[in-house]
Structure formats: structure tokens, C-alpha cells
């Protein structure tokens, strides 16, 4: 039976069709107008239901040609820890809204980066029927942003390198100054010890001549006794002369060798600095015998210890060695020792202490978390990885909480003439090579303890 629609019904149908067309146009415009963002509608299986033009422009060349196409075929190679790379779609659809801040894809040989946001639609609250759900995914191209960020990092690294060169330059000037000061003390001591001795031998010769000259004034009956005494005096003078010769030899053997070592340290420091400027720094590590190194430091700083009446105690086993950049360790420990001298003098002047004391000790300790193993080449002996721990303690002025917190920062110093480079540079060297340095103090007037832990590679 045929029924005609009323004008009102026809008008409603026309209006509904127009609205549907407008809605489709809006929907299409929404998809197509999003530049650099791929918009797609998928079902829970990942099958593509609708996409915008940008998606086709970018991904058609890599999508599976089979129908229906699935979003899981996108060549995502890295999700940067957000989820397993092969489970990114399951991650995005696990909750109503999910986001992958950065994913990596290679499309036609070009590395691209995207942010992916997933939002569930057609979802009925409380419904367990996920087959009726669908998801809108937006893939925003952030390649340019990532490249800009990489450039920014590159520029930042270049600036950091140049700043580092400045810092290292300042550090090495500072360290060379320390060594030069020690060398000056050694040379002054050598001159002071040798200067008066050159006149003694002239005095001895003069005395011998006088004694022989006096022979003509001695009566004949006393001449024999006089000659006996003359030989005794000559023998005594020869013994003194020999002793002085040995003293001079010892000064030359010890102080001159120390002076030569200081000069060698300066040359090594400058050579290392030149390598840094050429940006071709080679590995300058060597096996360092810690007792010998600390002994050299003591010889450099000894005049200050003597002048300020400071007791320096050393407890460093002779067998301890470590593979490390020798000049860095030398300069760092020398700087710590100079700081300790300043600290104990300050505490003494402020009447916190009656005597001044610094102690440097070193020991090997089993590395935390290491395991015993059998060394089959050493008669089945048990071998365990070990660290070297160096403690530098002084009974000086100590540190408050603020000083402990900032002591390794560049520019921080408690000295009126300090510059805050020494400890900062030493800490940078240690931490940059897998070692550590810490400081402890119970407060002002209660001394300080710096602990260096040297950890072998591997």
C-alpha cells in the first residue's frame, strides 16, 4: 500500500540528510585540516576505519597492502622505555586515554619521531563489550622538534666543552702554582743548606796551615807531643770534612731529586693541558705506588708543615698501587693537604685545639657487591675485586652543614684568598672516572674527614 509523505516528514528527512552531510564534511575537514598530525579511527583489533590525508601521505608506503589494514604494521622501532616496542598498540588501548610521548620510525630511509595519543570512543560506562569500542589515534610529527632539541644539546655540549676547557685551564694553573711553590721551597732549602758549607773547607785548610806554621814556635822538647796533637786535629778535621761531604751528597741526592720530580710534575701538567687544548687527550693513566706518591706530596708541603708546627701522620702500605692519572691524583691530594693546613691553623688560632694534626691513610677494601672467584693461574687462590680507600683527616676548624653541601661546587671557598677550583676540579676528575670523594665533619671545631674511593675499571 502506497502512502505519501507529508510535507513536514519530507522536510525532516531533508534536514536530517543535510545535517548528516554537514557532519561528514566537518568530520572530513577535521581529519584533513590537521597538518603534521595523522588522525585515524581504529577498532580494538587495530584495523583502520578512517584516516586523514596526512596519514596517507606519510604512511601509505609502509602500510600492509592486505585488507583490512592494521595499525600494528607501522614500523615503530623505539618507544623510549614507555612500553615494549612490539606491544605499543596494546599499551595505547589498555585504558580510555593513553599517550606515547615519543616513538621512532624509519620511513623510506628517513628517521621520524611522533607523539601518539589514543582516546576511546563509543564506550558505554560499565560495559564489558570491548568489540563495540573504537579508538581515535593522533600521530603528531615531532621530528623537527627532536632535531632542534638535538641541535640544542650539541650546542650545549660545545658550550660545556669550552667552559670545561676554561675550568681545566684554571685548575691546571692552580695546580702548577702548587707544584711551583713546593719546588721553590725545595730550592730555597738546598741553597740554605749548601751556602755556609762552601766556607767550611777554606776554614779547615786555614786551620791546618796555622797549625803547621805554629810548629816553628814550639820548643824542641815539646815538638814530638805537638806533632801528635797536630795529627789528631788533622784527623778530626778530615772526619768533619768527610761528614760535610756526605751531608752535601745527601742533600743533593734527596732534595735535588725531589726538586727534579716537582719540575717533572710541572712538565707533565703542562703536557696534559696541551692535549686538552688539541682535544686529542690520550689515556695518561699509569700504575701509581701510593706510598711513593704521598711521600712526594709530603716533600712538597714539608716546609709549610715545619713552619706551622703541624704533625703529619702517614699510614700507607707500601704494596698499594692503582692505575690512574698520576698528575691528577697528585694535584688533588696536594690540594686537600693544603686545605687541611689552612683548617688546622684556623682552629689553632681560634683556640679550638692545642696541637695540629693531619693524617693520611690508605687501605684496600673488598668492592661492595663483588664476588669471590678462583684464580686458576695462581694456585687456586681466591680473588676478590677491591677498591682503594684514601682518608685525609685533620683536627682543624671543621665544617657546618652548608659547607659540607657546597664544598665541591665550583667557586665555593672558605678562604679569604681562595677561588674554589681545587676541590671542584678534583671531584670532577674522580667522579668522571668512576671514583668517589666524600667529606664528613661533626661541626665547627671538630675536624674534617675526606674519603676518596678509587674503583678499578671493570
Coordinates of C-alpha atoms in Angstrom, one line a residue:
X1 CA 0.0 0.0 0.0
X2 CA 1.5 3.3 -1.1
X3 CA 1.5 6.2 1.3
X4 CA 2.6 9.6 0.5
X5 CA 4.8 11.5 3.0
X6 CA 3.6 14.7 4.4
X7 CA 5.5 17.9 3.6
X8 CA 6.6 18.0 7.2
X9 CA 8.1 14.5 7.1
X10 CA 9.9 15.2 3.8
X11 CA 11.2 18.4 5.3
X12 CA 12.5 16.5 8.4
X13 CA 14.2 13.9 6.1
X14 CA 15.8 16.7 4.1
X15 CA 17.1 18.4 7.2
X16 CA 18.4 15.2 8.6
X17 CA 20.3 14.4 5.4
X18 CA 21.7 17.9 5.3
X19 CA 22.9 17.6 8.9
X20 CA 24.5 14.2 8.2
X21 CA 26.3 15.7 5.2
X22 CA 27.4 18.7 7.2
X23 CA 28.6 16.3 10.0
X24 CA 30.5 14.2 7.5
X25 CA 32.1 17.4 6.0
X26 CA 33.1 18.6 9.4
X27 CA 34.5 15.2 10.2
X28 CA 36.4 15.1 6.9
X29 CA 37.6 18.7 7.4
X30 CA 38.7 17.8 10.9
X31 CA 40.8 14.9 9.6
X32 CA 42.2 16.7 6.6
X33 CA 42.9 20.1 8.2
X34 CA 45.3 18.7 10.9
X35 CA 48.7 19.4 9.3
X36 CA 51.6 17.2 10.5
X37 CA 49.1 15.1 12.6
X38 CA 47.8 11.8 11.3
X39 CA 44.3 11.1 12.6
X40 CA 42.9 7.7 12.3
X41 CA 40.0 5.7 13.7
X42 CA 40.6 2.1 14.6
X43 CA 38.7 -0.8 16.1
X44 CA 40.1 -2.9 19.1
X45 CA 41.9 -5.2 16.6
X46 CA 43.8 -2.2 15.2
X47 CA 42.0 -2.2 11.8
X48 CA 41.9 1.1 10.1
X49 CA 38.3 2.5 9.9
X50 CA 39.1 6.1 8.8
X51 CA 42.2 8.2 8.2
X52 CA 43.1 11.7 7.1
X53 CA 45.2 12.7 4.1
X54 CA 48.3 13.3 6.2
X55 CA 48.3 9.7 7.3
X56 CA 48.2 8.5 3.7
X57 CA 50.9 10.9 2.7
X58 CA 53.3 9.6 5.3
X59 CA 52.4 6.0 5.9
X60 CA 50.9 4.6 2.7
X61 CA 54.4 3.4 1.6
X62 CA 54.9 1.3 4.7
X63 CA 51.4 0.0 5.5
X64 CA 50.5 -3.6 4.7
X65 CA 48.7 -3.9 1.4
X66 CA 46.4 -6.6 2.8
X67 CA 42.9 -5.7 3.7
X68 CA 41.9 -4.7 6.3
X69 CA 45.0 -2.7 7.0
X70 CA 46.1 -2.8 10.7
X71 CA 47.9 0.0 12.6
X72 CA 50.2 -2.6 14.2
X73 CA 52.2 -2.7 10.9
X74 CA 53.6 0.8 11.5
X75 CA 57.4 0.4 11.6
X76 CA 57.9 1.7 15.2
X77 CA 61.4 0.8 16.3
X78 CA 61.7 2.6 19.6
X79 CA 59.2 3.7 22.3
X80 CA 61.9 5.1 24.6
X81 CA 61.0 3.0 27.5
X82 CA 57.3 3.7 27.6
X83 CA 56.4 0.1 26.7
X84 CA 57.8 -2.9 24.8
X85 CA 58.2 -1.9 21.2
X86 CA 56.1 -4.8 19.9
X87 CA 53.2 -4.1 22.3
X88 CA 52.7 -0.4 21.7
X89 CA 49.1 -0.7 20.4
X90 CA 48.1 -2.8 23.4
X91 CA 49.6 -0.2 25.6
X92 CA 47.6 2.6 24.0
X93 CA 44.3 0.8 24.1
X94 CA 44.7 -0.6 27.6
X95 CA 42.9 2.4 29.1
X96 CA 40.5 5.0 27.8
X97 CA 43.3 7.5 27.3
X98 CA 46.9 6.8 26.8
X99 CA 49.9 8.6 25.4
X100 CA 53.4 7.7 24.0
X101 CA 55.4 10.9 24.3
X102 CA 58.0 9.9 21.7
X103 CA 58.3 7.0 19.3
X104 CA 60.8 6.4 16.5
X105 CA 60.1 5.2 13.0
X106 CA 62.1 4.8 9.8
X107 CA 60.1 5.6 6.7
X108 CA 61.7 5.5 3.2
X109 CA 65.2 5.7 4.9
X110 CA 64.3 8.8 6.9
X111 CA 64.2 8.8 10.7
X112 CA 60.9 10.3 12.0
X113 CA 59.6 10.9 15.5
X114 CA 55.9 11.0 16.6
X115 CA 53.8 11.6 19.7
X116 CA 50.8 9.2 19.7
X117 CA 47.7 9.9 21.7
X118 CA 44.8 7.3 22.0
X119 CA 41.2 8.1 23.1
X120 CA 38.4 5.5 23.3
X121 CA 35.0 6.4 21.7
X122 CA 31.7 4.5 21.5
X123 CA 32.4 3.4 25.1
X124 CA 29.5 2.6 27.4
X125 CA 30.3 3.0 31.1
X126 CA 30.4 -0.3 32.8
X127 CA 30.2 -2.3 29.6
X128 CA 32.5 -5.2 29.1
X129 CA 32.0 -5.5 25.4
X130 CA 35.2 -4.1 24.0
X131 CA 34.3 -5.2 20.5
X132 CA 31.9 -2.2 20.3
X133 CA 34.6 0.3 21.2
X134 CA 36.8 2.2 18.7
X135 CA 39.8 4.5 19.2
X136 CA 40.9 7.7 17.7
X137 CA 44.7 7.9 17.4
X138 CA 46.6 11.0 16.7
X139 CA 50.2 10.7 15.5
X140 CA 51.9 14.2 15.6
X141 CA 55.1 14.5 13.8
X142 CA 57.7 16.0 16.2
X143 CA 60.8 15.3 14.1
X144 CA 61.6 19.0 13.7
X145 CA 61.3 19.4 17.5
X146 CA 63.5 16.5 18.2
X147 CA 66.1 17.7 15.7
X148 CA 66.0 21.2 17.3
X149 CA 66.5 19.5 20.6
X150 CA 69.5 17.5 19.3
X151 CA 71.0 20.7 17.9
X152 CA 70.4 22.4 21.3
X153 CA 72.1 19.5 23.1
X154 CA 75.0 19.7 20.6
X155 CA 75.4 23.4 21.1
X156 CA 75.1 22.9 24.9
X157 CA 77.8 20.3 24.8
X158 CA 80.1 22.6 22.8
X159 CA 79.5 25.4 25.3
X160 CA 80.1 22.9 28.1
X161 CA 83.3 21.8 26.5
X162 CA 84.5 25.4 26.1
X163 CA 83.5 26.1 29.7
X164 CA 85.3 22.9 30.7
X165 CA 88.4 24.0 28.9
X166 CA 88.3 27.2 30.9
X167 CA 87.7 25.4 34.1
X168 CA 90.5 22.9 33.4
X169 CA 92.8 25.7 32.4
X170 CA 92.2 27.5 35.7
X171 CA 92.6 24.2 37.5
X172 CA 95.9 23.5 36.0
X173 CA 97.2 27.0 36.5
X174 CA 96.2 26.5 40.1
X175 CA 97.9 23.1 40.3
X176 CA 101.1 24.3 38.6
X177 CA 101.1 27.0 41.2
X178 CA 101.0 24.4 44.0
X179 CA 103.9 22.5 42.5
X180 CA 106.0 25.6 41.7
X181 CA 105.5 26.7 45.4
X182 CA 106.8 23.3 46.5
X183 CA 109.7 23.5 44.1
X184 CA 110.6 27.0 45.4
X185 CA 110.7 25.7 48.9
X186 CA 113.0 22.8 47.9
X187 CA 115.4 25.1 46.0
X188 CA 115.5 27.6 48.9
X189 CA 116.3 24.8 51.3
X190 CA 119.0 23.4 49.1
X191 CA 120.6 26.8 48.8
X192 CA 120.3 27.4 52.6
X193 CA 121.9 24.1 53.4
X194 CA 124.7 24.4 50.9
X195 CA 125.6 28.0 51.2
X196 CA 127.5 28.0 54.5
X197 CA 129.3 24.7 53.8
X198 CA 131.4 26.2 51.0
X199 CA 133.3 28.3 53.6
X200 CA 134.0 25.4 56.0
X201 CA 136.6 23.7 53.7
X202 CA 138.5 27.0 53.5
X203 CA 138.4 27.3 57.3
X204 CA 139.8 23.7 57.6
X205 CA 142.6 24.5 55.2
X206 CA 143.4 27.7 57.1
X207 CA 143.5 25.8 60.4
X208 CA 145.8 23.2 59.0
X209 CA 148.2 25.9 57.7
X210 CA 148.1 27.7 61.0
X211 CA 148.9 24.6 63.0
X212 CA 151.8 23.8 60.7
X213 CA 153.0 27.4 60.9
X214 CA 153.0 27.3 64.7
X215 CA 155.5 24.4 64.5
X216 CA 158.4 26.8 64.4
X217 CA 157.3 28.4 67.7
X218 CA 157.3 25.1 69.7
X219 CA 160.3 24.2 71.9
X220 CA 162.3 21.2 70.8
X221 CA 161.3 19.2 73.9
X222 CA 157.6 19.7 73.2
X223 CA 157.8 19.2 69.4
X224 CA 157.0 15.5 69.5
X225 CA 153.9 15.9 71.6
X226 CA 152.8 18.8 69.4
X227 CA 153.1 16.7 66.3
X228 CA 151.0 14.0 67.9
X229 CA 148.3 16.5 68.7
X230 CA 148.6 18.1 65.3
X231 CA 147.8 14.7 63.7
X232 CA 144.8 14.3 65.9
X233 CA 143.4 17.7 65.0
X234 CA 144.1 17.0 61.3
X235 CA 142.2 13.7 61.7
X236 CA 139.3 15.4 63.4
X237 CA 139.2 18.0 60.6
X238 CA 139.2 15.3 58.0
X239 CA 136.3 13.5 59.7
X240 CA 134.3 16.7 59.8
X241 CA 135.2 17.4 56.2
X242 CA 134.1 13.9 55.2
X243 CA 130.9 14.3 57.2
X244 CA 130.1 17.6 55.5
X245 CA 130.8 16.0 52.1
X246 CA 128.3 13.2 53.0
X247 CA 125.8 15.8 54.1
X248 CA 126.1 17.7 50.8
X249 CA 125.8 14.5 48.9
X250 CA 122.6 13.5 50.8
X251 CA 121.1 17.0 50.2
X252 CA 121.8 16.6 46.5
X253 CA 120.5 13.0 46.4
X254 CA 117.2 13.8 48.3
X255 CA 116.3 17.4 47.8
X256 CA 117.6 17.7 44.3
X257 CA 115.7 14.5 43.3
X258 CA 112.5 15.9 44.9
X259 CA 113.1 19.2 43.0
X260 CA 113.6 17.3 39.8
X261 CA 110.3 15.4 40.5
X262 CA 108.5 18.7 41.0
X263 CA 109.8 20.0 37.8
X264 CA 108.7 16.8 36.1
X265 CA 105.2 17.2 37.6
X266 CA 105.1 20.7 36.1
X267 CA 106.1 19.4 32.7
X268 CA 103.5 16.6 32.9
X269 CA 100.8 19.0 33.9
X270 CA 101.6 21.3 31.0
X271 CA 101.7 18.4 28.5
X272 CA 98.3 17.2 29.7
X273 CA 96.9 20.7 29.3
X274 CA 98.2 20.9 25.8
X275 CA 96.5 17.6 25.0
X276 CA 93.2 19.1 26.2
X277 CA 93.5 22.1 24.0
X278 CA 94.1 19.9 21.0
X279 CA 91.0 17.9 22.0
X280 CA 93.0 14.7 21.4
X281 CA 93.7 13.7 25.1
X282 CA 95.2 10.3 25.3
X283 CA 95.0 7.9 28.2
X284 CA 97.7 9.1 30.6
X285 CA 96.9 6.5 33.3
X286 CA 99.8 4.7 34.9
X287 CA 100.4 2.3 37.8
X288 CA 101.0 4.6 40.8
X289 CA 102.6 3.4 44.0
X290 CA 100.5 5.3 46.6
X291 CA 103.2 5.4 49.3
X292 CA 105.7 7.0 46.9
X293 CA 103.2 9.5 45.5
X294 CA 102.1 10.6 49.0
X295 CA 105.8 10.8 50.0
X296 CA 106.4 13.2 47.1
X297 CA 103.5 15.3 48.2
X298 CA 104.9 15.4 51.7
X299 CA 108.2 16.6 50.5
X300 CA 106.5 19.5 48.6
X301 CA 104.4 20.6 51.5
X302 CA 107.0 19.8 54.3
X303 CA 108.3 23.4 54.7
X304 CA 104.7 24.6 55.5
X305 CA 104.3 21.7 58.0
X306 CA 107.5 22.6 59.7
X307 CA 106.8 26.4 59.7
X308 CA 103.3 25.9 61.2
X309 CA 104.4 23.1 63.6
X310 CA 101.9 20.6 62.1
X311 CA 102.3 16.8 62.7
X312 CA 101.6 14.8 59.5
X313 CA 101.0 11.1 60.1
X314 CA 101.1 8.7 57.2
X315 CA 99.6 5.2 57.2
X316 CA 100.0 4.0 53.6
X317 CA 101.1 0.3 53.0
X318 CA 103.9 0.1 50.5
X319 CA 102.3 -2.5 48.4
X320 CA 99.2 -0.4 47.5
X321 CA 99.2 0.5 43.8
X322 CA 96.5 1.8 41.5
X323 CA 96.2 2.5 37.7
X324 CA 95.2 6.2 37.5
X325 CA 96.2 9.5 36.0
X326 CA 99.1 10.3 38.3
X327 CA 99.2 14.1 38.0
X328 CA 95.5 14.4 38.7
X329 CA 95.8 12.3 41.8
X330 CA 99.0 14.2 42.9
X331 CA 97.4 17.6 42.5
X332 CA 94.1 16.6 44.1
X333 CA 95.8 15.2 47.2
X334 CA 98.2 18.1 47.4
X335 CA 95.2 20.5 47.3
X336 CA 93.5 18.5 50.1
X337 CA 96.6 18.7 52.2
X338 CA 96.9 22.5 51.7
X339 CA 93.3 22.9 52.7
X340 CA 93.9 20.8 55.9
X341 CA 96.9 23.0 56.8
X342 CA 94.6 26.1 56.5
X343 CA 92.0 24.3 58.6
X344 CA 94.2 23.3 61.5
X345 CA 95.8 26.8 61.6
X346 CA 92.4 28.4 61.7
X347 CA 91.3 26.0 64.5
X348 CA 94.5 26.7 66.4
X349 CA 94.2 30.5 66.1
X350 CA 90.6 30.3 67.2
X351 CA 91.7 28.3 70.2
X352 CA 89.7 25.2 69.3
X353 CA 92.8 22.9 69.5
X354 CA 96.1 22.9 71.3
X355 CA 98.1 20.9 68.7
X356 CA 97.8 20.5 65.0
X357 CA 97.5 17.1 63.3
X358 CA 96.8 15.8 59.8
X359 CA 96.6 12.1 58.9
X360 CA 96.6 10.4 55.5
X361 CA 95.8 6.7 55.4
X362 CA 95.1 4.3 52.6
X363 CA 93.8 0.8 52.6
X364 CA 92.3 -1.8 50.2
X365 CA 88.7 -2.9 50.8
X366 CA 86.5 -5.5 49.1
X367 CA 84.4 -3.8 46.5
X368 CA 80.7 -3.7 47.5
X369 CA 78.6 -6.2 45.6
X370 CA 81.6 -8.1 44.3
X371 CA 82.0 -11.9 44.4
X372 CA 84.8 -14.3 45.2
X373 CA 86.3 -16.2 42.3
X374 CA 89.0 -18.7 41.9
X375 CA 92.2 -17.7 40.1
X376 CA 93.3 -21.0 38.5
X377 CA 96.6 -19.4 37.4
X378 CA 97.5 -18.5 41.0
X379 CA 97.4 -21.9 42.6
X380 CA 93.6 -21.8 43.0
X381 CA 93.8 -18.7 45.2
X382 CA 90.6 -16.8 46.0
X383 CA 90.5 -13.4 44.2
X384 CA 88.1 -10.6 45.1
X385 CA 87.6 -7.2 43.5
X386 CA 89.0 -4.5 45.7
X387 CA 88.8 -0.7 45.9
X388 CA 91.4 1.6 47.3
X389 CA 90.2 4.0 50.0
X390 CA 92.3 7.1 50.9
X391 CA 91.3 9.1 54.0
X392 CA 92.6 12.6 54.7
X393 CA 91.7 13.7 58.2
X394 CA 92.6 16.8 60.1
X395 CA 91.7 18.1 63.6
X396 CA 91.0 21.6 62.1
X397 CA 88.2 24.0 62.1
X398 CA 85.7 21.5 60.6
X399 CA 82.6 22.3 58.5
X400 CA 79.0 23.2 59.1
X401 CA 76.1 21.7 57.0
X402 CA 76.2 24.5 54.4
X403 CA 80.0 24.0 53.8
X404 CA 79.6 20.2 53.5
X405 CA 76.8 20.6 51.0
X406 CA 78.7 23.1 48.8
X407 CA 82.4 22.1 49.3
X408 CA 82.8 20.5 45.9
X409 CA 80.9 23.2 43.9
X410 CA 82.9 25.5 41.6
X411 CA 83.7 28.8 43.1
X412 CA 82.9 27.8 46.7
X413 CA 85.6 28.6 49.2
X414 CA 86.0 29.4 52.9
X415 CA 89.4 31.1 52.4
X416 CA 89.6 34.9 52.0
X417 CA 92.1 34.4 49.2
X418 CA 90.6 31.2 47.7
X419 CA 89.0 30.7 44.4
X420 CA 87.0 27.4 44.8
X421 CA 88.7 25.5 41.9
X422 CA 90.8 22.9 43.6
X423 CA 88.3 20.6 45.2
X424 CA 85.8 21.1 42.4
X425 CA 88.3 20.0 39.8
X426 CA 89.5 17.1 41.8
X427 CA 85.9 15.9 42.4
X428 CA 85.1 16.2 38.7
X429 CA 88.1 14.1 37.8
X430 CA 87.3 11.4 40.3
X431 CA 83.6 11.1 39.5
X432 CA 84.2 11.3 35.8
X433 CA 86.4 8.2 36.1
X434 CA 84.1 6.1 38.2
X435 CA 85.6 7.1 41.6
X436 CA 84.1 9.0 44.5
X437 CA 85.0 11.6 47.1
X438 CA 83.0 12.5 50.2
X439 CA 83.5 14.7 53.2
X440 CA 82.3 14.5 56.8
X441 CA 82.5 16.8 59.8
X442 CA 80.7 16.8 63.1
X443 CA 80.7 20.6 63.1
X444 CA 82.8 23.7 63.6
X445 CA 85.9 23.0 65.7
X446 CA 85.6 19.2 65.3
X447 CA 87.8 18.4 62.3
X448 CA 87.1 17.1 58.8
X449 CA 87.5 13.8 57.0
X450 CA 87.7 13.5 53.2
X451 CA 87.4 9.9 51.9
X452 CA 88.4 9.0 48.3
X453 CA 87.4 5.7 46.9
X454 CA 89.3 4.5 43.8
X455 CA 87.4 1.8 41.9
X456 CA 89.2 -0.2 39.3
X457 CA 87.6 -0.5 35.8
X458 CA 85.6 -3.5 35.1

